Coordinates of C-alpha atoms and ligand atoms in Angstrom, one line a residue:
M28 CA 181.8 162.2 193.5
K29 CA 181.3 159.0 195.5
S30 CA 181.4 156.9 192.2
K31 CA 184.9 158.7 191.5
Q32 CA 186.2 157.8 194.8
L33 CA 185.0 154.1 194.3
S34 CA 186.6 153.9 191.0
L35 CA 189.9 155.3 192.5
I36 CA 189.7 152.6 195.2
C37 CA 189.0 150.0 192.7
W38 CA 191.9 151.2 190.5
T39 CA 194.2 151.0 193.4
L40 CA 193.0 147.7 194.5
F41 CA 193.2 145.9 191.0
A42 CA 195.3 147.9 188.6
G43 CA 197.9 149.0 191.2
P44 CA 199.1 145.6 192.0
T45 CA 199.1 144.5 188.4
L46 CA 201.3 147.5 187.5
A47 CA 203.7 146.7 190.3
H48 CA 203.7 143.1 189.1
E49 CA 204.7 144.2 185.6
E50 CA 207.5 146.1 186.8
N51 CA 208.8 143.1 188.8
E52 CA 208.9 140.9 185.8
K53 CA 211.6 142.9 183.9
E54 CA 213.9 141.7 186.7
P55 CA 214.1 138.0 187.5
R56 CA 211.8 137.4 190.3
F57 CA 214.6 135.7 192.3
S58 CA 218.4 136.0 192.1
S59 CA 220.5 133.1 191.5
R60 CA 220.6 130.6 194.4
A61 CA 221.5 127.1 195.5
D62 CA 218.2 125.5 194.9
D63 CA 218.1 126.8 191.2
H64 CA 219.3 123.3 190.4
A65 CA 217.4 120.3 191.5
P66 CA 219.0 117.7 193.9
I67 CA 222.0 116.3 191.9
G68 CA 220.5 112.9 191.2
V69 CA 218.0 114.7 188.8
M70 CA 219.4 115.3 185.2
G71 CA 218.2 117.9 182.7
E72 CA 215.9 119.6 185.0
H73 CA 217.1 123.1 184.2
K74 CA 218.0 125.3 181.4
H75 CA 220.5 128.1 180.7
K76 CA 220.3 131.4 179.3
Q77 CA 221.5 132.0 175.7
G78 CA 225.3 131.5 175.3
E79 CA 225.6 130.2 178.8
V80 CA 228.0 127.1 179.2
M81 CA 228.1 124.6 182.1
F82 CA 230.5 121.8 182.8
S83 CA 229.7 119.1 185.3
Y84 CA 231.2 116.0 187.0
R85 CA 229.2 113.5 189.0
Y86 CA 230.2 110.5 191.0
M87 CA 227.6 108.1 191.5
H88 CA 227.8 104.9 193.6
M89 CA 225.4 102.1 194.0
L90 CA 225.6 99.3 196.4
M91 CA 223.7 96.1 195.9
D92 CA 223.9 93.5 198.7
G93 CA 222.0 90.3 198.8
N94 CA 219.3 88.7 196.6
R95 CA 215.7 89.4 196.4
D96 CA 212.6 87.9 194.7
G97 CA 209.4 90.0 194.7
T98 CA 209.6 92.0 197.9
S99 CA 211.3 89.3 200.0
R100 CA 215.1 88.8 200.6
L101 CA 216.4 85.4 199.4
S102 CA 219.3 83.6 201.2
T103 CA 222.3 82.7 199.1
G104 CA 221.4 79.1 200.0
R105 CA 217.9 79.5 198.5
V106 CA 219.2 81.1 195.3
L107 CA 221.6 78.2 194.8
Q108 CA 218.8 75.7 195.0
S109 CA 217.7 77.4 191.5
F110 CA 221.2 78.1 190.0
P111 CA 224.6 76.5 190.4
V112 CA 226.2 79.9 190.9
T113 CA 224.8 83.2 192.4
P114 CA 226.0 86.9 192.6
T115 CA 226.0 87.9 196.5
D116 CA 226.8 91.5 195.9
M117 CA 227.6 94.1 193.4
E118 CA 229.2 97.6 193.5
M119 CA 228.8 100.1 190.8
H120 CA 230.8 103.2 190.4
M121 CA 230.2 105.9 187.8
H122 CA 232.1 109.0 186.8
M123 CA 229.7 111.0 184.7
F124 CA 231.3 114.1 182.6
G125 CA 228.7 116.5 181.4
A126 CA 228.5 119.8 179.3
M127 CA 225.6 122.2 178.7
Y128 CA 225.2 124.9 176.2
A129 CA 222.3 127.2 175.6
V130 CA 221.7 127.7 171.8
S131 CA 218.9 130.2 172.7
D132 CA 216.8 131.0 175.9
N133 CA 214.5 128.1 174.9
V134 CA 217.0 125.4 173.7
T135 CA 219.8 124.1 176.0
L136 CA 221.9 121.1 174.7
M137 CA 223.4 118.7 177.0
G138 CA 226.0 116.0 176.5
M139 CA 227.0 113.3 178.9
V140 CA 229.8 110.8 179.0
P141 CA 229.8 108.1 181.6
Y142 CA 232.6 106.0 182.8
L143 CA 231.7 102.9 184.7
I144 CA 233.4 100.4 187.1
N145 CA 231.3 97.5 188.2
T146 CA 232.6 94.6 190.4
M147 CA 230.3 91.6 191.3
D148 CA 231.1 88.9 193.9
H149 CA 229.7 85.3 193.5
V150 CA 229.6 82.0 195.2
T151 CA 229.1 78.6 193.6
G152 CA 227.1 75.7 194.9
M153 CA 230.5 74.1 195.8
G154 CA 231.3 77.2 198.0
R155 CA 233.8 78.6 195.7
R156 CA 233.9 82.4 195.7
F157 CA 235.1 84.8 192.8
S158 CA 234.7 88.3 191.6
T159 CA 234.3 89.8 188.2
R160 CA 235.0 93.4 187.1
S161 CA 234.1 95.4 184.0
E162 CA 235.2 98.9 183.2
G163 CA 234.9 101.5 180.5
I164 CA 233.1 104.2 178.9
G165 CA 229.2 103.7 178.9
D166 CA 226.5 105.0 176.4
V167 CA 227.2 108.6 175.4
R168 CA 224.1 110.8 175.5
L169 CA 223.0 113.9 173.9
T170 CA 219.9 115.7 175.1
G171 CA 217.9 118.7 173.8
I172 CA 216.3 120.7 176.5
F173 CA 213.2 122.7 175.2
T174 CA 211.4 125.4 177.3
L175 CA 207.7 124.8 177.4
F176 CA 206.8 127.8 179.6
E177 CA 208.7 130.1 182.0
E178 CA 207.1 132.7 184.1
D179 CA 207.3 134.0 187.6
G180 CA 209.4 131.1 188.9
D181 CA 207.5 128.5 187.2
T182 CA 209.3 126.5 184.4
G183 CA 208.2 123.6 182.2
L184 CA 210.7 121.7 180.2
F185 CA 210.7 119.0 177.7
N186 CA 213.7 116.9 177.1
L187 CA 214.6 114.4 174.2
G188 CA 217.9 112.5 174.7
I189 CA 219.3 110.0 172.5
S190 CA 222.0 107.6 173.5
A191 CA 224.6 105.9 171.2
P192 CA 225.9 102.3 172.0
T193 CA 229.3 103.3 172.8
G194 CA 229.3 101.1 176.0
D195 CA 230.9 97.7 175.7
I196 CA 228.3 94.9 175.6
E197 CA 231.0 92.1 175.5
P198 CA 233.0 92.7 178.5
E199 CA 235.1 89.7 179.6
D200 CA 236.6 88.4 182.7
D201 CA 238.0 85.1 184.4
T202 CA 235.3 83.0 186.1
P203 CA 235.4 79.3 187.1
A204 CA 233.9 78.5 183.8
G205 CA 237.0 79.7 182.0
N206 CA 239.3 82.8 181.2
N207 CA 238.0 85.7 179.3
V208 CA 234.3 84.6 179.6
E209 CA 231.6 87.0 178.5
L210 CA 230.1 88.5 181.4
P211 CA 226.3 88.6 182.0
Y212 CA 223.9 91.5 181.5
P213 CA 224.3 93.6 184.7
M214 CA 228.1 93.8 184.2
R215 CA 227.7 95.2 180.6
L216 CA 228.6 98.7 180.1
G217 CA 225.8 99.8 177.6
S218 CA 222.5 98.9 176.1
G219 CA 223.9 98.2 172.6
T220 CA 221.3 100.0 170.9
F221 CA 220.4 103.6 170.1
D222 CA 217.9 104.7 172.7
L223 CA 215.5 107.5 173.3
H224 CA 215.1 109.3 176.5
P225 CA 212.3 111.7 176.7
A226 CA 211.5 113.5 179.9
L227 CA 209.1 116.3 181.2
T228 CA 210.1 118.6 184.1
F229 CA 208.2 121.1 186.1
T230 CA 209.9 123.3 188.7
R231 CA 208.4 126.2 190.9
K232 CA 210.4 128.6 193.0
L233 CA 209.0 130.3 196.0
E234 CA 210.7 132.8 198.5
D235 CA 212.5 130.2 200.6
W236 CA 211.3 127.0 199.1
S237 CA 211.2 125.3 195.6
W238 CA 210.0 122.1 194.4
G239 CA 209.8 120.1 191.1
A240 CA 208.8 116.9 189.6
Q241 CA 210.1 115.0 186.5
V242 CA 208.9 112.1 184.5
G243 CA 211.0 110.2 182.0
A244 CA 211.8 107.1 180.2
S245 CA 214.6 105.2 178.5
L246 CA 213.0 103.4 175.4
R247 CA 214.8 100.7 173.5
F248 CA 213.1 100.0 170.0
Y249 CA 215.2 97.0 168.8
K250 CA 217.7 94.4 169.7
N251 CA 221.5 94.8 169.7
R252 CA 223.9 92.7 167.8
E253 CA 224.0 90.1 170.6
D254 CA 220.3 89.7 169.9
Y255 CA 218.7 91.1 172.9
A256 CA 217.2 94.5 174.1
L257 CA 217.5 95.9 177.4
G258 CA 214.0 96.6 179.1
N259 CA 212.5 100.0 179.0
Q260 CA 212.8 102.0 182.0
Y261 CA 210.2 104.4 183.3
N262 CA 211.1 107.2 186.1
A263 CA 209.2 109.6 188.1
T264 CA 210.5 111.8 190.8
V265 CA 209.3 114.7 193.1
W266 CA 211.4 116.9 195.4
G267 CA 211.4 119.8 197.5
A268 CA 214.1 122.1 198.7
R269 CA 214.5 124.5 201.5
R270 CA 216.8 127.5 201.0
V271 CA 218.9 128.0 204.0
T272 CA 220.8 130.7 202.6
D273 CA 221.5 132.1 199.1
W274 CA 224.3 129.7 198.9
A275 CA 223.0 126.5 200.6
S276 CA 219.8 124.6 200.2
A277 CA 218.7 121.2 201.7
S278 CA 216.4 118.7 199.9
L279 CA 214.1 115.7 200.1
R280 CA 213.3 113.7 197.2
V281 CA 211.3 110.5 196.4
A282 CA 211.9 108.6 193.0
G283 CA 210.0 105.8 191.5
S284 CA 211.4 103.6 188.7
L285 CA 210.0 100.6 186.8
W286 CA 212.1 98.6 184.2
T287 CA 211.0 95.6 182.2
D288 CA 212.7 92.3 181.5
I289 CA 215.1 91.8 178.6
R290 CA 213.6 91.0 175.4
G291 CA 215.6 88.3 173.3
A292 CA 218.7 86.6 174.9
D293 CA 222.3 86.5 174.3
P294 CA 223.0 83.1 172.8
E295 CA 226.6 83.1 174.5
L296 CA 225.0 83.3 177.9
N297 CA 223.5 80.2 179.8
P298 CA 220.5 81.3 181.6
A299 CA 220.4 78.2 183.6
M300 CA 223.7 79.0 185.2
I301 CA 223.3 82.2 187.0
S302 CA 220.3 84.6 187.5
T303 CA 222.2 87.6 185.9
A304 CA 222.5 85.6 182.6
D305 CA 218.6 85.0 182.6
P306 CA 216.7 87.6 180.5
D307 CA 213.4 86.7 182.4
T308 CA 214.8 87.8 185.9
R309 CA 215.8 91.4 185.0
G310 CA 212.8 93.5 185.7
G311 CA 211.7 95.4 188.7
K312 CA 210.3 98.4 190.5
R313 CA 211.5 100.7 193.1
I314 CA 210.8 103.7 195.2
D315 CA 213.9 105.5 196.6
A316 CA 214.1 108.4 199.1
F317 CA 217.1 110.8 199.2
V318 CA 218.4 113.6 201.4
G319 CA 220.4 116.2 199.5
L320 CA 222.5 119.4 199.9
N321 CA 223.2 121.9 197.2
L322 CA 226.0 124.6 197.6
Y323 CA 226.4 127.4 195.3
A324 CA 228.8 130.5 195.0
P325 CA 226.8 133.4 193.8
E326 CA 230.0 135.7 193.8
G327 CA 233.6 136.0 194.7
G328 CA 236.5 133.7 193.5
L329 CA 234.2 130.6 193.2
K330 CA 231.4 132.4 191.5
G331 CA 229.5 129.9 189.3
N332 CA 230.6 126.9 191.1
R333 CA 228.2 124.4 192.5
L334 CA 228.6 121.5 194.8
A335 CA 225.8 119.0 195.6
L336 CA 225.5 115.7 197.5
E337 CA 222.6 113.3 197.7
V338 CA 222.3 110.1 199.6
G339 CA 219.4 107.5 199.7
G340 CA 218.1 104.1 199.4
P341 CA 215.1 102.2 198.6
L342 CA 211.8 102.5 200.6
Y343 CA 210.2 99.8 198.4
Q344 CA 211.6 97.4 196.1
W345 CA 210.0 94.5 194.0
L346 CA 212.2 92.5 191.7
D347 CA 211.4 89.8 189.1
G348 CA 214.1 87.8 190.7
P349 CA 216.1 86.2 192.0
Q350 CA 218.1 89.4 191.4
L351 CA 220.5 91.4 193.6
E352 CA 218.6 94.2 195.5
T353 CA 219.7 97.7 195.8
D354 CA 220.6 99.0 199.2
F355 CA 222.5 102.4 199.1
L356 CA 222.7 105.1 196.5
V357 CA 225.2 108.2 196.6
Q358 CA 225.7 111.0 194.0
L359 CA 228.2 113.8 194.5
G360 CA 228.4 116.4 191.8
W361 CA 230.3 119.5 190.8
Q362 CA 228.9 121.9 188.2
Y363 CA 230.5 125.1 186.9
S364 CA 228.6 127.6 184.7
F365 CA 229.7 130.9 183.0
Ligands
LIG19 CU1 223.4 123.3 183.5

């Protein structure tokens, strides 16, 4: 009698919760919400259900103001002791158009087409100021997003992206050296090579919180037709998001990146003239911090629409300089899935 009661208690304690848990698994544990997607600066961090389509547009802005070598700022005068010309600041604007399509629950395809607008201001040792500009389509990228595991709010994804050299690596503008001069490395719109972009992403959703982490790389394997290869880039990021309501979440994110110098050199550039033409002053590493906001319409006329903003800047920055330092980063994005 006693043992029967005991076994009943045991059954209630252990089997009971398990059964309830199994029932829950038939339904998704959490309904759609704003933090289903990571902060807008993270890409390829979510998958879709079979047959689902998503269109997206992102606007990204990066402001670089002043030069740096190592972790110290360098005045324009100091840079001009080593080079006859120096950049003073640069603005990068990017419009990124994206589409996602889920072939199956385990494989989502993602295509991205960037459109870049770069402007750089300079000053010469003689005090003459001038600006250059480059604009056009960047390197188009196609990515496969593969589900490694997905259970109970936890998701693991493996991405493999390949980018095609559709960006112009010979943009030209007028400089004091002449008209229609080939612009140096940072003003170019692509790498000039087919590159691989692998990534691993983990995301966990809790009742009111979610967090995630992603590591990734951009790998260049050979030199382009101008006889150089952009350095490899390695990225790692961690974020946490707090669900405010079903349709809004706020986030904090930290991102580290490391990129190496350029291999080879474009023979048309004179590395003694300006730091941006020197393949050995291109590498660096940086840790950025961001605050973000995600908005999502779960129902109604705007159902399926997302709007997100992320703003940040570097906490730490080491440059194999002299090089322009990064000061401010903004990303604004719209996504629509159906
Ligand atoms: Cu998507």
